[in-house]
Amino acid sequence: MAKKIKTIPEAELQSYYEDAAKYLLKPWQTRALPNIEPLIIGGKGAYFFDATGKKYLDFVSQLFNVNLGMGNREVIEAVKKQVEQVNYTKNTFLNIPKILLAKRLAEVTKGDLVKAFLSNSGTEAVEAAFKIARIYTGRFKVISFWGAYHGSTFASMSAGGIASNRNPYEPLVPGFFHIPLPYCYRCPFGVEHPSCEIRCAKFLEYTIKQQGPETVAAFIADPVVVAAGAIIPPDEYFPMIREICNKYDVLMILDEVIAGFGRTGKLFAYENWNTVPDLLTLAKGISNACVPLGATVMSSKIGDFFSEKKIFAHGFTYSGHALACAAGLAAINAYIENKIPEHVEKIGKYLLDALEGIKDRHKSVGDIRGLGLIEGIEFVKDKATKEPLMSKDPNAPIEERPMVVLSDGCMEEGLLIMSAFSGSNIRMAPPLIINEDDVDKAMEILERQIDKVEKRFL
Ligand SMILES: Cc1ncc(COP(=O)(O)O)c(C=O)c1O
């Protein structure tokens, strides 16, 4: 690192932790503050630094969003330039970055995705997609995956399928229904690919028919279901889903809040299956997380509908915020000009190979999944029975659960990875700019910590 970071003295740091515990309600709080979560004071590329000067290798891109790495100059300079010109305009007024961003999204999504609604987050991008789908189709039901995450407001959480998120807030929004994940390692239908004939995709058709096609507005899917431990559908899945949606005039929404912008080795994940959705939701990496930004990009038939209808009763104070749009434009250009998807395809294979090696050497590693730089590792007590590696006591404190012990252990050694919402899965999504040395370093720490977890829990 060029600049030496200035650490925070112990007493001052302690007082920050005390104030955080007293004044902050943490998002997704699962354990009391203060805990091992670091106070971050800097970062560069795939590394970040805490207040004590400790350096961490980031294998989650903070929260699946700092995809170009920390301190990316292209995005920072664009935001600095814009802040001196116009940083905010009323949402219905125009500003130049918002027009250019919408046009750029239409260009880079290629094909038939032509018009964008801009917002501030993935949740907002998804909410907008649901409202657009309801108005466009005149139908109200939405079908999605059990196990997926689509955001934390009521509608996006109702589409999400994670019991621990949903249960505290029930009853949720009516009209949301779920189908099982395309989860080959633990097939919900108990069958095997390819003789299964992709029963999980056919189950969408069954569900649409049972609900009554005239009531179903949309199906929404995260192309790689990161929340559930990076579940990657078989190749036939999305083309079949596209056909089913076409057959019943149900809109297909792909939620690429994580998967978009090069993460899967293509600029957009749908390119992996030559399948274009009707609505595409984007956020996170769209602005390299420098300023919050979300986008809901729609096909020409939906865009034309709104051009004719002229009314869309939805929006946020910060829809099309000039700084966010400037960050978005710069980040999108950086992904393309630096050939990030091409790099991800190569380095993703290198990471996947390394993980396969770990799987071969470890009794507890049951499955490895990966596409580009989204990876999932599923841990088991026994590879034959596939019994998940969980605590014996289901009420064990969170810090004593195997996946948390593993991720805490990695953090202690300076590697950020993340356990999945449920099951015995670890997720990894490093910045898209990592190199082979970063992968080797991460795998060394990971393997050492897996050894420790096996000694303790197997
Ligand atoms: C697939 C997907 N959709 C939507 C969201 C919600 O995004 P945000 O947290 O920016 O609201 C997330 C967040 O992780 C996500 O992974």
Tab-separated table of C-alpha atoms and ligand atoms in Angstrom, residues 63-64 120-124 126 149-152 222 226 255-258 281 283-284, ligand 1:
chain	number	residue	atom	x	y	z
A	63	LEU	CA	-21.325	-7.512	0.843
A	64	PHE	CA	-21.112	-8.857	-2.730
A	120	ASN	CA	-31.139	3.101	-4.408
A	121	SER	CA	-30.810	-0.587	-3.647
A	122	GLY	CA	-31.508	-4.141	-4.638
A	123	THR	CA	-34.615	-4.200	-2.489
A	124	GLU	CA	-35.971	-1.129	-4.264
A	126	VAL	CA	-37.085	-5.682	-6.808
A	149	TYR	CA	-33.189	-13.552	-0.806
A	150	HIS	CA	-34.650	-10.589	-2.673
A	151	GLY	CA	-34.530	-7.815	-0.090
A	152	SER	CA	-35.804	-6.784	3.302
A	222	ASP	CA	-31.713	-15.091	-8.481
A	226	VAL	CA	-26.347	-16.945	-3.280
A	255	ASP	CA	-32.643	-10.676	-9.911
A	256	GLU	CA	-29.002	-9.999	-10.771
A	257	VAL	CA	-28.347	-7.774	-7.786
A	258	ILE	CA	-25.361	-10.006	-6.978
A	281	THR	CA	-32.994	-6.092	-11.280
A	283	ALA	CA	-27.787	-3.005	-7.629
A	284	LYS	CA	-24.672	-3.642	-5.502
B	1	LIG	C1	-30.356	-11.357	-5.068
B	1	LIG	C2	-30.592	-10.168	-4.202
B	1	LIG	N1	-31.641	-9.378	-4.436
B	1	LIG	C3	-31.895	-8.282	-3.704
B	1	LIG	C4	-31.083	-7.949	-2.652
B	1	LIG	C5	-31.384	-6.734	-1.825
B	1	LIG	O1	-30.424	-5.760	-2.068
B	1	LIG	P1	-30.187	-4.537	-1.046
B	1	LIG	O2	-29.620	-5.106	0.200
B	1	LIG	O3	-29.274	-3.624	-1.800
B	1	LIG	O4	-31.508	-3.902	-0.815
B	1	LIG	C6	-29.980	-8.739	-2.355
B	1	LIG	C7	-29.095	-8.397	-1.228
B	1	LIG	O5	-28.216	-9.130	-0.837
B	1	LIG	C8	-29.723	-9.885	-3.138
B	1	LIG	O6	-28.704	-10.700	-2.885
